[in-house]
Amino acid sequence: MQVVPIPLRNAYDHVNYLLACAETREAAAVDPYDVERVLGEAKARGLSVTAILNTHEHWDHAGKNAAMKAQTGAAVMAPRAAAGTLEGLDRLLVDGDAVAVGAESVTVRAVPGHTMASIAFLGEADGAPFLIAGDTLFGAGVGNCGYGGHAPTLYETITMLGGLPDATRVYPGHDYLKRNLGFTLSVEPGNAAALALAERMEGKPYFTTLGEERGINSFLRLGSPGIRENLPELAEGADERAVFLALRKRRDHW
Ligand SMILES: [Zn+2]
């Protein structure tokens, strides 16, 4: 599988994706927001969009399904749990499903928390695993829970994703890395990896691996003494779940 990230550089810092089969030149468009831009990228690469994949039901991820389908005839696939919210779905996806794109495929993972219906897609490109993370896991951050989500559930999901191999490339639905590194440094000022990456990326889109996330993402560093020191609201002996929830609350108001 080939992953083509399309950073939109719009007000929401969306990143749209094409997942392409090199053999058949078929592609899946993930959460297309700028339909013309995604189709332009597909055309430039000789790809035909045959599937539209939604990670979750939010309008800025699933709201352009009909427009994309009208131009391509592609099948619309979304989480089964979002079926009551979204219209015009051709296939409902649940944890463990394989979604074929040409001669290749990605696997569906249920990742509730940002919304309860959220799913992610796991695949392999250039010999390394990748995760299409939607709004669940961002560069140096995690999704908010204020629009249909549940923070304790997100904690369980992020803990599960934290078990993926270091080499896993993380492809989030928005490019919030630069801002999130600022949050990391606000709760862990001594985080040298976050400081180094903030300087190195120079505002350009940059996609991390899970191994890098373990160094720069506070929500995957719940045992860090430095983070605990900067969360005075924590009770003594607070467990990692409590640290996660305190960080999520802190990030909401940051
Ligand atoms: Zn969302």
mmCIF file of C-alpha atoms and ligand atoms in Angstrom:
data_model
loop_
_atom_site.group_PDB
_atom_site.id
_atom_site.type_symbol
_atom_site.label_atom_id
_atom_site.label_comp_id
_atom_site.label_asym_id
_atom_site.label_seq_id
_atom_site.Cartn_x
_atom_site.Cartn_y
_atom_site.Cartn_z
ATOM 1 C CA MET A 1 0.000 0.000 0.000
ATOM 2 C CA GLN A 2 1.087 3.538 -0.691
ATOM 3 C CA VAL A 3 0.028 6.364 1.654
ATOM 4 C CA VAL A 4 -0.317 9.826 0.122
ATOM 5 C CA PRO A 5 -0.807 12.486 2.832
ATOM 6 C CA ILE A 6 -2.461 15.667 1.572
ATOM 7 C CA PRO A 7 -1.994 18.437 4.182
ATOM 8 C CA LEU A 8 -4.704 20.983 3.342
ATOM 9 C CA ARG A 9 -3.176 23.869 5.317
ATOM 10 C CA ASN A 10 -6.706 25.178 5.890
ATOM 11 C CA ALA A 11 -8.223 26.707 9.028
ATOM 12 C CA TYR A 12 -8.592 23.229 10.552
ATOM 13 C CA ASP A 13 -5.147 21.973 9.499
ATOM 14 C CA HIS A 14 -6.784 18.922 7.965
ATOM 15 C CA VAL A 15 -4.676 16.170 6.485
ATOM 16 C CA ASN A 16 -6.534 14.144 3.849
ATOM 17 C CA TYR A 17 -5.109 10.834 2.628
ATOM 18 C CA LEU A 18 -5.126 8.577 -0.392
ATOM 19 C CA LEU A 19 -4.355 4.909 0.252
ATOM 20 C CA ALA A 20 -3.240 3.520 -3.085
ATOM 21 C CA CYS A 21 -2.560 0.131 -4.601
ATOM 22 C CA ALA A 22 0.558 0.422 -6.783
ATOM 23 C CA GLU A 23 -0.548 -2.551 -8.867
ATOM 24 C CA THR A 24 -4.109 -1.656 -9.840
ATOM 25 C CA ARG A 25 -3.865 2.155 -9.304
ATOM 26 C CA GLU A 26 -7.040 2.053 -7.246
ATOM 27 C CA ALA A 27 -7.195 4.292 -4.181
ATOM 28 C CA ALA A 28 -9.256 4.947 -1.080
ATOM 29 C CA ALA A 29 -9.806 8.539 0.031
ATOM 30 C CA VAL A 30 -9.791 8.884 3.816
ATOM 31 C CA ASP A 31 -12.078 11.553 5.316
ATOM 32 C CA PRO A 32 -11.914 13.737 2.184
ATOM 33 C CA TYR A 33 -12.606 17.360 3.105
ATOM 34 C CA ASP A 34 -11.231 19.169 0.070
ATOM 35 C CA VAL A 35 -12.719 16.976 -2.657
ATOM 36 C CA GLU A 36 -11.154 18.863 -5.583
ATOM 37 C CA ARG A 37 -7.728 18.784 -3.996
ATOM 38 C CA VAL A 38 -7.928 15.040 -3.286
ATOM 39 C CA LEU A 39 -9.157 14.314 -6.816
ATOM 40 C CA GLY A 40 -6.382 16.486 -8.228
ATOM 41 C CA GLU A 41 -3.771 14.497 -6.303
ATOM 42 C CA ALA A 42 -5.329 11.234 -7.468
ATOM 43 C CA LYS A 43 -5.341 12.372 -11.098
ATOM 44 C CA ALA A 44 -1.738 13.576 -10.940
ATOM 45 C CA ARG A 45 -0.703 10.123 -9.735
ATOM 46 C CA GLY A 46 -2.864 8.164 -12.161
ATOM 47 C CA LEU A 47 -5.094 6.841 -9.363
ATOM 48 C CA SER A 48 -8.825 6.206 -9.494
ATOM 49 C CA VAL A 49 -10.718 6.644 -6.232
ATOM 50 C CA THR A 50 -12.860 3.560 -5.667
ATOM 51 C CA ALA A 51 -13.548 3.889 -1.931
ATOM 52 C CA ILE A 52 -14.241 6.612 0.604
ATOM 53 C CA LEU A 53 -13.280 5.693 4.180
ATOM 54 C CA ASN A 54 -14.505 7.605 7.223
ATOM 55 C CA THR A 55 -12.735 7.369 10.581
ATOM 56 C CA HIS A 56 -15.693 8.913 12.411
ATOM 57 C CA GLU A 57 -18.914 10.825 12.014
ATOM 58 C CA HIS A 58 -17.803 14.447 12.538
ATOM 59 C CA TRP A 59 -18.869 16.729 9.671
ATOM 60 C CA ASP A 60 -15.324 17.782 8.887
ATOM 61 C CA HIS A 61 -14.446 14.131 8.215
ATOM 62 C CA ALA A 62 -17.624 12.621 6.766
ATOM 63 C CA GLY A 63 -19.458 15.699 5.460
ATOM 64 C CA LYS A 64 -18.104 15.532 1.921
ATOM 65 C CA ASN A 65 -18.894 11.871 1.241
ATOM 66 C CA ALA A 66 -21.740 12.647 -1.155
ATOM 67 C CA ALA A 67 -19.706 15.211 -3.105
ATOM 68 C CA MET A 68 -16.824 12.747 -3.443
ATOM 69 C CA LYS A 69 -19.124 9.895 -4.428
ATOM 70 C CA ALA A 70 -20.891 12.053 -7.040
ATOM 71 C CA GLN A 71 -17.581 12.573 -8.847
ATOM 72 C CA THR A 72 -16.143 9.068 -8.507
ATOM 73 C CA GLY A 73 -18.927 6.570 -7.841
ATOM 74 C CA ALA A 74 -16.733 5.296 -4.984
ATOM 75 C CA ALA A 75 -18.254 3.132 -2.244
ATOM 76 C CA VAL A 76 -18.685 4.972 1.070
ATOM 77 C CA MET A 77 -17.508 3.020 4.128
ATOM 78 C CA ALA A 78 -17.873 4.235 7.709
ATOM 79 C CA PRO A 79 -18.036 2.837 11.245
ATOM 80 C CA ARG A 80 -21.149 0.798 11.906
ATOM 81 C CA ALA A 81 -21.673 2.742 15.130
ATOM 82 C CA ALA A 82 -22.017 5.944 13.060
ATOM 83 C CA ALA A 83 -24.736 4.505 10.817
ATOM 84 C CA GLY A 84 -27.472 6.365 12.704
ATOM 85 C CA THR A 85 -25.718 9.696 12.102
ATOM 86 C CA LEU A 86 -24.443 9.355 8.540
ATOM 87 C CA GLU A 87 -26.417 8.830 5.365
ATOM 88 C CA GLY A 88 -25.571 7.102 2.099
ATOM 89 C CA LEU A 89 -23.253 4.448 3.499
ATOM 90 C CA ASP A 90 -22.452 1.463 1.280
ATOM 91 C CA ARG A 91 -20.543 -0.589 3.842
ATOM 92 C CA LEU A 92 -20.480 -0.533 7.648
ATOM 93 C CA LEU A 93 -17.120 -1.274 9.271
ATOM 94 C CA VAL A 94 -16.351 -2.968 12.582
ATOM 95 C CA ASP A 95 -13.171 -3.918 14.423
ATOM 96 C CA GLY A 96 -11.180 -6.562 12.573
ATOM 97 C CA ASP A 97 -12.678 -5.948 9.129
ATOM 98 C CA ALA A 98 -10.338 -5.977 6.160
ATOM 99 C CA VAL A 99 -10.920 -3.255 3.578
ATOM 100 C CA ALA A 100 -9.496 -4.079 0.165
ATOM 101 C CA VAL A 101 -7.961 -1.344 -1.962
ATOM 102 C CA GLY A 102 -7.042 -2.938 -5.269
ATOM 103 C CA ALA A 103 -4.798 -5.901 -4.495
ATOM 104 C CA GLU A 104 -3.957 -4.645 -0.987
ATOM 105 C CA SER A 105 -5.899 -4.031 2.197
ATOM 106 C CA VAL A 106 -6.063 -2.225 5.525
ATOM 107 C CA THR A 107 -7.491 -3.535 8.787
ATOM 108 C CA VAL A 108 -10.144 -1.725 10.835
ATOM 109 C CA ARG A 109 -9.475 -1.055 14.526
ATOM 110 C CA ALA A 110 -12.179 0.233 16.865
ATOM 111 C CA VAL A 111 -10.718 3.267 18.680
ATOM 112 C CA PRO A 112 -13.570 4.768 20.729
ATOM 113 C CA GLY A 113 -12.992 7.874 22.837
ATOM 114 C CA HIS A 114 -12.857 10.964 20.566
ATOM 115 C CA THR A 115 -16.270 9.740 19.469
ATOM 116 C CA MET A 116 -17.666 6.383 20.501
ATOM 117 C CA ALA A 117 -17.900 5.310 16.848
ATOM 118 C CA SER A 118 -14.294 6.154 15.903
ATOM 119 C CA ILE A 119 -12.226 3.644 13.952
ATOM 120 C CA ALA A 120 -8.641 3.655 12.667
ATOM 121 C CA PHE A 121 -7.015 1.817 9.768
ATOM 122 C CA LEU A 122 -3.857 -0.252 10.100
ATOM 123 C CA GLY A 123 -1.789 -1.148 7.070
ATOM 124 C CA GLU A 124 1.709 -1.556 5.747
ATOM 125 C CA ALA A 125 3.646 0.688 3.373
ATOM 126 C CA ASP A 126 7.295 0.395 2.330
ATOM 127 C CA GLY A 127 7.769 -2.472 4.780
ATOM 128 C CA ALA A 128 6.618 -0.471 7.828
ATOM 129 C CA PRO A 129 3.240 -0.465 9.560
ATOM 130 C CA PHE A 130 1.069 2.633 9.479
ATOM 131 C CA LEU A 131 -1.946 3.859 11.407
ATOM 132 C CA ILE A 132 -4.563 6.143 9.871
ATOM 133 C CA ALA A 133 -5.582 7.644 13.190
ATOM 134 C CA GLY A 134 -8.434 10.073 12.430
ATOM 135 C CA ASP A 135 -8.940 12.358 15.441
ATOM 136 C CA THR A 136 -7.861 9.717 17.985
ATOM 137 C CA LEU A 137 -4.072 10.093 18.048
ATOM 138 C CA PHE A 138 -2.302 13.229 16.775
ATOM 139 C CA GLY A 139 1.343 14.139 16.575
ATOM 140 C CA ALA A 140 2.186 14.797 20.249
ATOM 141 C CA GLY A 141 -1.468 14.707 21.277
ATOM 142 C CA VAL A 142 -4.802 12.903 21.382
ATOM 143 C CA GLY A 143 -8.332 13.805 20.291
ATOM 144 C CA ASN A 144 -10.640 15.939 22.382
ATOM 145 C CA CYS A 145 -13.687 14.338 23.964
ATOM 146 C CA GLY A 146 -16.035 17.321 23.898
ATOM 147 C CA TYR A 147 -18.138 16.377 20.865
ATOM 148 C CA GLY A 148 -19.565 12.966 21.592
ATOM 149 C CA GLY A 149 -16.507 11.435 23.224
ATOM 150 C CA HIS A 150 -15.546 9.979 26.601
ATOM 151 C CA ALA A 151 -12.113 10.577 28.130
ATOM 152 C CA PRO A 152 -11.839 7.344 30.198
ATOM 153 C CA THR A 153 -12.627 5.358 27.041
ATOM 154 C CA LEU A 154 -10.016 7.330 25.096
ATOM 155 C CA TYR A 155 -7.487 6.396 27.790
ATOM 156 C CA GLU A 156 -8.191 2.689 27.151
ATOM 157 C CA THR A 157 -7.843 3.220 23.386
ATOM 158 C CA ILE A 158 -4.589 5.206 23.604
ATOM 159 C CA THR A 159 -3.140 2.550 25.920
ATOM 160 C CA MET A 160 -4.054 -0.069 23.293
ATOM 161 C CA LEU A 161 -2.503 1.973 20.446
ATOM 162 C CA GLY A 162 0.579 2.499 22.613
ATOM 163 C CA GLY A 163 1.212 -1.220 22.214
ATOM 164 C CA LEU A 164 1.784 -0.924 18.442
ATOM 165 C CA PRO A 165 5.376 -1.335 17.161
ATOM 166 C CA ASP A 166 7.774 1.645 17.369
ATOM 167 C CA ALA A 167 8.125 1.761 13.574
ATOM 168 C CA THR A 168 4.374 2.416 13.080
ATOM 169 C CA ARG A 169 3.906 5.661 11.165
ATOM 170 C CA VAL A 170 1.121 7.802 12.590
ATOM 171 C CA TYR A 171 -1.106 9.608 10.089
ATOM 172 C CA PRO A 172 -3.593 11.853 11.938
ATOM 173 C CA GLY A 173 -6.635 13.674 10.563
ATOM 174 C CA HIS A 174 -5.197 17.091 11.474
ATOM 175 C CA ASP A 175 -1.660 18.439 11.554
ATOM 176 C CA TYR A 176 -1.541 19.750 15.126
ATOM 177 C CA LEU A 177 2.034 18.624 15.786
ATOM 178 C CA LYS A 178 3.608 22.038 16.227
ATOM 179 C CA ARG A 179 0.958 23.281 18.634
ATOM 180 C CA ASN A 180 0.887 19.983 20.524
ATOM 181 C CA LEU A 181 4.654 20.089 21.019
ATOM 182 C CA GLY A 182 4.014 23.403 22.770
ATOM 183 C CA PHE A 183 1.593 21.610 25.088
ATOM 184 C CA THR A 184 4.132 18.853 25.751
ATOM 185 C CA LEU A 185 6.703 21.482 26.725
ATOM 186 C CA SER A 186 4.155 23.230 28.966
ATOM 187 C CA VAL A 187 3.652 20.103 31.082
ATOM 188 C CA GLU A 188 7.171 18.715 30.663
ATOM 189 C CA PRO A 189 9.571 21.625 30.029
ATOM 190 C CA GLY A 190 12.599 19.343 30.191
ATOM 191 C CA ASN A 191 11.451 17.133 27.291
ATOM 192 C CA ALA A 192 14.519 17.284 25.036
ATOM 193 C CA ALA A 193 12.933 15.163 22.261
ATOM 194 C CA ALA A 194 9.966 17.571 21.985
ATOM 195 C CA LEU A 195 12.274 20.588 21.964
ATOM 196 C CA ALA A 196 14.491 19.064 19.272
ATOM 197 C CA LEU A 197 11.544 18.117 17.048
ATOM 198 C CA ALA A 198 9.922 21.554 17.432
ATOM 199 C CA GLU A 199 13.151 23.094 16.131
ATOM 200 C CA ARG A 200 13.731 20.513 13.426
ATOM 201 C CA MET A 201 10.273 20.520 11.812
ATOM 202 C CA GLU A 202 10.319 24.300 11.127
ATOM 203 C CA GLY A 203 6.550 24.362 10.672
ATOM 204 C CA LYS A 204 6.591 21.853 7.825
ATOM 205 C CA PRO A 205 4.210 18.868 7.894
ATOM 206 C CA TYR A 206 5.949 16.028 9.655
ATOM 207 C CA PHE A 207 4.620 12.558 10.385
ATOM 208 C CA THR A 208 5.908 10.824 13.475
ATOM 209 C CA THR A 209 6.359 7.166 14.290
ATOM 210 C CA LEU A 210 4.895 5.612 17.396
ATOM 211 C CA GLY A 211 8.448 5.318 18.725
ATOM 212 C CA GLU A 212 8.807 9.105 18.422
ATOM 213 C CA GLU A 213 5.378 9.605 19.999
ATOM 214 C CA ARG A 214 6.545 7.725 23.080
ATOM 215 C CA GLY A 215 9.154 10.463 23.488
ATOM 216 C CA ILE A 216 7.070 13.564 22.708
ATOM 217 C CA ASN A 217 3.413 12.747 23.427
ATOM 218 C CA SER A 218 2.461 13.457 27.059
ATOM 219 C CA PHE A 219 -0.512 11.106 26.732
ATOM 220 C CA LEU A 220 1.900 8.215 26.076
ATOM 221 C CA ARG A 221 4.261 9.322 28.863
ATOM 222 C CA LEU A 222 1.935 8.955 31.819
ATOM 223 C CA GLY A 223 4.644 7.546 34.072
ATOM 224 C CA SER A 224 6.977 10.518 33.546
ATOM 225 C CA PRO A 225 7.852 12.108 36.919
ATOM 226 C CA GLY A 226 8.330 15.451 35.133
ATOM 227 C CA ILE A 227 4.700 15.465 33.981
ATOM 228 C CA ARG A 228 3.360 14.546 37.421
ATOM 229 C CA GLU A 229 5.332 17.419 38.969
ATOM 230 C CA ASN A 230 3.540 19.830 36.656
ATOM 231 C CA LEU A 231 0.051 18.549 37.473
ATOM 232 C CA PRO A 232 -0.447 19.725 41.073
ATOM 233 C CA GLU A 233 -4.146 18.858 40.797
ATOM 234 C CA LEU A 234 -3.228 15.140 40.931
ATOM 235 C CA ALA A 235 -3.770 13.279 44.177
ATOM 236 C CA GLU A 236 -0.695 11.628 45.642
ATOM 237 C CA GLY A 237 -0.145 8.166 44.169
ATOM 238 C CA ALA A 238 -2.504 8.889 41.261
ATOM 239 C CA ASP A 239 -2.500 6.107 38.657
ATOM 240 C CA GLU A 240 -1.788 6.540 34.941
ATOM 241 C CA ARG A 241 -5.477 6.788 34.107
ATOM 242 C CA ALA A 242 -5.786 9.768 36.463
ATOM 243 C CA VAL A 243 -2.710 11.383 34.861
ATOM 244 C CA PHE A 244 -4.275 10.899 31.408
ATOM 245 C CA LEU A 245 -7.567 12.476 32.507
ATOM 246 C CA ALA A 246 -5.756 15.414 34.139
ATOM 247 C CA LEU A 247 -3.739 15.976 30.950
ATOM 248 C CA ARG A 248 -6.873 15.806 28.785
ATOM 249 C CA LYS A 249 -8.594 18.382 31.020
ATOM 250 C CA ARG A 250 -5.481 20.584 30.987
ATOM 251 C CA ARG A 251 -5.295 20.418 27.187
ATOM 252 C CA ASP A 252 -8.970 21.434 26.894
ATOM 253 C CA HIS A 253 -8.179 24.778 28.504
ATOM 254 C CA TRP A 254 -4.664 25.280 27.193
HETATM 255 ZN ZN ZN B 1 -13.492 14.624 15.088
#
